[in-house]
Structures are given as structure tokens and as C-alpha cells.
């Protein structure tokens, strides 16, 4: 039981008349990478906001490392970090200054050292003393993720971490995410890139019309669809084909 980092049961959320989450259930094990897939507007960011205490659910329960988000939000905030869908770095500051600022806000003992370590780890040492406004999209995203690692959170939330990145920058972010999970951090990510989920995730869930309509490892999801035999060659469905078959409409991605 204690191996579960995230437990979500019967989560519901409406914005006025619009019921976005009808009943969402899933669990994530400690140290796993969990990918939440869904079309635009499916409610992925809404789930992330509720799990990170930024938004209140209408009903249902969410527990992070044993703490209930509704009754123990402060405890939850101490174990998580969030990299939002839109970068939250300060453009006027340098990369180093951004990191030092967050380390100070978190009352860490040696902010400069924390900043140096993260700059090295994220390959930003050379650019450390340049204003973020001069960074490329990939560099900003790396800095954004670095900022969320200040203070070593146990669970990190990445809402579309690679949207807008070129393939090379995307692969760099994947490497960082894998390293985090190897180090025991639980990673919850949302993505529109099915390849990203295929590459990274231990478990994949598909959010559609307010519910999780499929949840499992990639091979479990693939088993839902018998492989098509094309003469003598067995064809495995891609996650994209699985997604489209489940969601049932082309414009979904
Ligand atoms: N504050 C709000 N007030 C009213 N409606 C909202 C609000 N926030 C989100 N919505 C609506 O809820 C639905 C889910 O939005 P959400 O941002 O969670 O989707 P998403 O899956 O993250 O989409 P995307 O892939 O575009 O980021 C959308 O229809 C959106 O318009
Ligand atoms: Mg979103």
C-alpha cells in the first residue's frame, strides 16, 4: 500500500455546467513514470491542478505520499513540485539567479551550491549568467524543470513538458525524466505526444470524456488490441493506433 505515491478515487470537477472530470481513478507507484494522455480539453491540466493543490475537486479523494490534498495541502506541497504547461521562469533574471531565488524561497541552506549543481546537471553552466530572455525554448524548459527540482521533491508533475520542443531538446528532457525516476522520484506527466508516453512511461492512462478509459503498461494496452496479421508479418499496434481506436476519433490528436 505504501508503495503508492499517488492515489486518486472518484475525482469529479465541473466548471459551471461543464463537467470536465466525471469520475477519475488511478494510482501511481513510487518511482514510476505515469503518463496521462488525452486530447485538448480532456481535463489533463485540471487533474494536475487538483493533485498539486491549486484547484479544489468537487468530490473524490486524492492522496499523495499518504497525505490527503484536501485536508493536508501543506504536507502535500512539501513533497511535490510542478512544472506547469507554460514556462514559469523569470525572463529578466539569469538562469543562475532564477535557481538561487527559488532555493532562497524554499529556505535551503546553500542556495548558490544548489544552483550550481542543477546548472551542471541540466547542461546550463555556460548559459548560467545570461538572461533567460536569450535562452532557446529547450534551454528554458530545462531551466523550468531544474527549478522544480530545487529542494528534491518526491513527486514531480510535468504538464506537457516537451510541447514546442524540437526532437533533440525533447530527447534531452526524456533523459532527465528517466534519471529522476531511476533516482526514486515519482513522475506524473501529461502529454499529447504518444511517442513520449511510449518512450518514458511505466504506466499510461488515457483520459477521455471525464474518465480514465484505459490504464496499464504499454504491453498491457497493446494486448487490448489483437495484433493484426499481415501475411507472415505480425504487426504490433502503435500507441497512436491504440489511442485512436479507444478515443475513436481522428481529430483527437
Ligand atoms: N477555469 C476554467 N473555467 C472554465 N472552464 C475551464 C477552466 N479551466 C479549464 N476549463 C475547461 O475545462 C476543460 C478541460 O481543460 P484542461 O485545461 O484541463 O484540458 P487539458 O486536457 O489540459 O487540455 P490541453 O491539452 O489543451 O492542455 C476544457 O474544456 C477547458 O475549456
Ligand atoms: Mg493542459
Coordinates of C-alpha atoms and ligand atoms in Angstrom, one line a residue:
X1 CA 0.0 0.0 0.0
X2 CA 2.8 2.4 1.0
X3 CA 4.3 1.9 -2.4
X4 CA 1.6 4.1 -3.9
X5 CA 2.8 7.7 -4.4
X6 CA -0.5 8.9 -5.9
X7 CA -4.0 7.6 -5.3
X8 CA -7.0 9.1 -7.0
X9 CA -10.5 7.9 -6.4
X10 CA -13.8 9.1 -7.9
X11 CA -12.4 12.5 -8.8
X12 CA -15.1 14.9 -10.1
X13 CA -14.8 18.5 -11.3
X14 CA -17.1 20.8 -13.1
X15 CA -16.6 24.4 -14.3
X16 CA -20.1 25.8 -14.0
X17 CA -22.3 23.5 -16.2
X18 CA -19.3 21.8 -17.9
X19 CA -18.4 18.6 -16.1
X20 CA -14.8 18.0 -17.1
X21 CA -14.0 15.1 -14.7
X22 CA -16.8 12.7 -14.2
X23 CA -15.1 10.1 -12.2
X24 CA -11.3 9.7 -12.4
X25 CA -9.5 6.9 -10.7
X26 CA -5.8 5.9 -10.9
X27 CA -2.8 5.1 -8.8
X28 CA 0.9 5.6 -9.3
X29 CA 3.6 3.6 -7.6
X30 CA 6.6 5.3 -6.1
X31 CA 9.5 5.8 -8.5
X32 CA 7.3 5.2 -11.5
X33 CA 6.7 7.4 -14.5
X34 CA 3.0 7.8 -15.2
X35 CA 1.7 9.4 -18.4
X36 CA -1.7 10.9 -18.6
X37 CA -2.8 11.1 -22.3
X38 CA -5.8 13.0 -23.6
X39 CA -7.0 15.3 -26.4
X40 CA -7.0 19.0 -26.0
X41 CA -9.5 19.9 -23.4
X42 CA -9.8 16.4 -22.0
X43 CA -9.0 17.7 -18.5
X44 CA -5.3 16.8 -18.0
X45 CA -4.3 20.2 -16.6
X46 CA -7.4 20.1 -14.4
X47 CA -6.2 16.8 -12.9
X48 CA -2.7 18.2 -12.4
X49 CA -4.1 21.4 -10.7
X50 CA -6.2 19.3 -8.3
X51 CA -3.3 17.0 -7.5
X52 CA -1.0 19.9 -6.9
X53 CA -3.5 21.7 -4.5
X54 CA -4.1 24.6 -6.9
X55 CA -7.7 23.7 -7.5
X56 CA -10.3 22.0 -5.4
X57 CA -12.2 18.9 -6.6
X58 CA -16.0 18.8 -6.3
X59 CA -15.7 15.3 -4.9
X60 CA -13.4 12.3 -4.7
X61 CA -10.2 11.7 -2.9
X62 CA -6.6 12.4 -3.8
X63 CA -3.7 11.1 -1.6
X64 CA -0.1 12.0 -2.3
X65 CA 2.5 10.0 -0.3
X66 CA -0.2 9.4 2.2
X67 CA -1.4 13.0 2.5
X68 CA -4.9 14.0 1.5
X69 CA -4.8 17.0 -0.8
X70 CA -8.0 18.5 0.6
X71 CA -7.2 18.2 4.3
X72 CA -3.4 18.3 4.3
X73 CA -2.4 20.6 1.4
X74 CA 0.7 22.0 3.2
X75 CA 2.1 18.5 3.7
X76 CA 1.3 17.7 0.0
X77 CA 3.2 20.9 -1.1
X78 CA 6.3 19.7 0.7
X79 CA 6.6 16.5 -1.2
X80 CA 5.7 17.7 -4.7
X81 CA 6.8 20.1 -7.4
X82 CA 5.0 21.3 -10.5
X83 CA 6.3 22.3 -13.9
X84 CA 3.3 23.9 -15.5
X85 CA 2.2 23.7 -19.1
X86 CA 3.6 27.2 -19.6
X87 CA 7.1 28.1 -18.5
X88 CA 7.3 29.9 -15.3
X89 CA 10.9 31.2 -15.5
X90 CA 11.7 34.9 -14.9
X91 CA 13.0 36.3 -18.2
X92 CA 14.8 39.2 -16.8
X93 CA 16.9 37.2 -14.4
X94 CA 19.7 34.9 -15.4
X95 CA 19.3 31.1 -15.1
X96 CA 21.5 31.1 -12.0
X97 CA 19.5 33.9 -10.4
X98 CA 16.2 32.1 -11.1
X99 CA 17.6 29.0 -9.3
X100 CA 19.0 30.9 -6.4
X101 CA 15.7 32.8 -5.9
X102 CA 13.7 29.6 -5.7
X103 CA 16.3 28.0 -3.4
X104 CA 16.0 31.0 -1.1
X105 CA 12.2 30.9 -1.2
X106 CA 12.5 27.3 -0.1
X107 CA 14.8 28.3 2.8
X108 CA 17.6 26.0 1.6
X109 CA 20.9 26.2 3.4
X110 CA 23.2 26.9 0.4
X111 CA 21.3 28.4 -2.5
X112 CA 24.5 29.0 -4.6
X113 CA 25.6 25.4 -4.3
X114 CA 22.1 24.2 -5.1
X115 CA 22.0 26.4 -8.2
X116 CA 25.5 25.3 -9.4
X117 CA 24.6 21.6 -9.0
X118 CA 21.4 21.9 -11.0
X119 CA 23.0 24.1 -13.7
X120 CA 25.7 21.4 -14.2
X121 CA 23.1 18.6 -14.2
X122 CA 21.0 20.3 -16.8
X123 CA 23.9 21.4 -19.0
X124 CA 23.2 25.1 -18.4
X125 CA 26.5 26.1 -16.8
X126 CA 27.7 28.0 -19.8
X127 CA 24.5 30.0 -20.1
X128 CA 24.1 30.4 -16.4
X129 CA 24.9 34.1 -16.3
X130 CA 22.8 35.1 -19.3
X131 CA 19.3 36.4 -19.0
X132 CA 16.7 33.8 -19.7
X133 CA 15.2 36.0 -22.4
X134 CA 18.2 34.9 -24.5
X135 CA 17.6 31.2 -24.0
X136 CA 16.2 28.8 -26.6
X137 CA 12.9 27.0 -25.9
X138 CA 14.8 23.9 -24.9
X139 CA 17.0 25.7 -22.5
X140 CA 14.1 27.4 -20.9
X141 CA 12.3 24.2 -20.5
X142 CA 15.3 22.6 -18.9
X143 CA 15.7 25.5 -16.6
X144 CA 12.0 25.2 -15.8
X145 CA 12.4 21.6 -14.8
X146 CA 15.6 22.4 -12.9
X147 CA 13.6 25.0 -10.9
X148 CA 11.0 22.4 -10.0
X149 CA 13.8 20.1 -8.6
X150 CA 15.1 22.7 -6.1
X151 CA 14.6 21.1 -2.7
X152 CA 14.4 17.5 -4.0
X153 CA 10.7 16.9 -4.3
X154 CA 9.5 13.2 -4.0
X155 CA 6.8 13.6 -6.7
X156 CA 7.1 15.8 -9.7
X157 CA 4.3 16.9 -12.0
X158 CA 5.2 17.9 -15.6
X159 CA 2.3 19.2 -17.6
X160 CA 3.3 18.7 -21.2
X161 CA 7.0 19.1 -20.6
X162 CA 8.1 18.9 -24.2
X163 CA 5.4 20.7 -26.1
X164 CA 7.0 23.0 -28.5
X165 CA 10.5 21.5 -28.2
X166 CA 12.4 20.2 -31.2
X167 CA 13.2 16.5 -31.2
X168 CA 16.7 16.9 -29.8
X169 CA 15.5 19.0 -26.9
X170 CA 12.7 16.6 -26.3
X171 CA 15.2 13.7 -26.0
X172 CA 17.2 15.7 -23.5
X173 CA 14.1 16.2 -21.4
X174 CA 13.3 12.5 -21.6
X175 CA 16.7 11.6 -20.4
X176 CA 16.3 13.9 -17.4
X177 CA 12.9 12.4 -16.6
X178 CA 14.3 8.9 -16.8
X179 CA 17.1 9.8 -14.4
X180 CA 14.7 11.3 -11.9
X181 CA 12.7 8.1 -11.8
X182 CA 15.8 6.0 -11.6
X183 CA 16.7 8.0 -8.5
X184 CA 13.3 7.1 -6.9
X185 CA 11.3 10.3 -7.8
X186 CA 7.7 9.6 -8.9
X187 CA 7.0 11.4 -12.1
X188 CA 3.5 12.3 -13.3
X189 CA 3.4 13.8 -16.8
X190 CA 0.8 14.8 -19.2
X191 CA 1.5 14.6 -22.9
X192 CA -0.1 14.9 -26.3
X193 CA 2.9 13.0 -27.8
X194 CA 2.1 9.4 -27.8
X195 CA 5.7 8.5 -28.6
X196 CA 6.7 10.3 -25.4
X197 CA 4.5 8.1 -23.4
X198 CA 5.8 5.0 -25.2
X199 CA 9.4 6.0 -24.6
X200 CA 9.1 7.1 -21.0
X201 CA 6.1 5.8 -19.1
X202 CA 5.9 2.7 -16.8
X203 CA 2.1 3.2 -16.9
X204 CA -0.1 5.1 -19.3
X205 CA -3.7 6.2 -18.7
X206 CA -6.0 7.7 -21.3
X207 CA -8.4 10.4 -20.1
X208 CA -11.5 10.7 -22.3
X209 CA -14.9 12.3 -21.6
X210 CA -14.2 12.7 -18.0
X211 CA -12.9 9.2 -17.2
X212 CA -9.8 7.1 -17.5
X213 CA -10.8 4.8 -20.3
X214 CA -7.6 2.7 -20.4
X215 CA -4.8 2.3 -17.9
X216 CA -1.9 0.0 -18.0
X217 CA 1.7 -0.6 -19.2
X218 CA 2.3 -0.2 -22.9
X219 CA 2.3 -4.0 -23.3
X220 CA -1.0 -4.3 -21.4
X221 CA -2.5 -1.6 -23.6
X222 CA -1.2 -3.4 -26.7
X223 CA -2.9 -6.6 -25.5
X224 CA -6.2 -4.9 -25.6
X225 CA -5.8 -4.9 -29.4
X226 CA -5.0 -8.2 -31.1
X227 CA -2.1 -7.8 -33.4
X228 CA -3.1 -7.7 -37.0
X229 CA -1.6 -10.4 -39.2
X230 CA -0.4 -9.1 -42.5
X231 CA 0.6 -12.2 -44.3
X232 CA 3.6 -13.5 -42.4
X233 CA 4.5 -10.3 -40.6
X234 CA 3.0 -9.7 -37.2
X235 CA 2.2 -6.1 -36.7
X236 CA 2.1 -4.6 -33.2
X237 CA -0.2 -1.6 -32.9
X238 CA 1.5 1.6 -32.0
X239 CA 0.2 3.6 -29.0
X240 CA -1.1 6.1 -31.5
X241 CA -3.3 3.4 -33.1
X242 CA -4.4 2.2 -29.7
X243 CA -5.2 5.8 -28.6
X244 CA -7.2 6.5 -31.8
X245 CA -9.1 3.2 -31.5
X246 CA -10.0 3.9 -27.9
X247 CA -10.8 7.5 -28.3
X248 CA -12.4 6.8 -31.6
X249 CA -11.8 10.0 -33.5
X250 CA -9.1 11.2 -35.7
X251 CA -9.0 14.9 -34.5
X252 CA -8.2 13.6 -31.1
X253 CA -4.5 14.2 -31.7
Ligands
LIG1 N1 -11.0 28.0 -15.2 C1 -11.8 27.4 -16.1 N2 -13.1 27.8 -16.2 C2 -13.9 27.3 -17.1 N3 -13.6 26.2 -17.9 C3 -12.3 25.7 -17.8 C4 -11.4 26.3 -16.9 N4 -10.2 25.6 -16.9 C5 -10.4 24.7 -17.9 N5 -11.7 24.7 -18.4 C6 -12.3 23.8 -19.4 O1 -12.1 22.5 -18.9 C7 -11.8 21.6 -20.0 C8 -10.5 20.9 -19.6 O2 -9.4 21.8 -19.6 P1 -7.9 21.4 -19.3 O3 -7.1 22.6 -19.3 O4 -7.9 20.6 -18.0 O5 -7.7 20.4 -20.5 P2 -6.3 19.8 -21.0 O6 -6.5 18.3 -21.2 O7 -5.2 20.2 -20.1 O8 -6.1 20.4 -22.4 P3 -4.8 20.8 -23.3 O9 -4.3 19.6 -23.9 O10 -5.3 21.8 -24.3 O11 -3.8 21.4 -22.3 C9 -11.7 22.5 -21.2 O12 -12.9 22.4 -21.9 C10 -11.5 23.9 -20.7 O13 -12.0 24.8 -21.6
LIG2 MG1 -3.4 21.2 -20.4

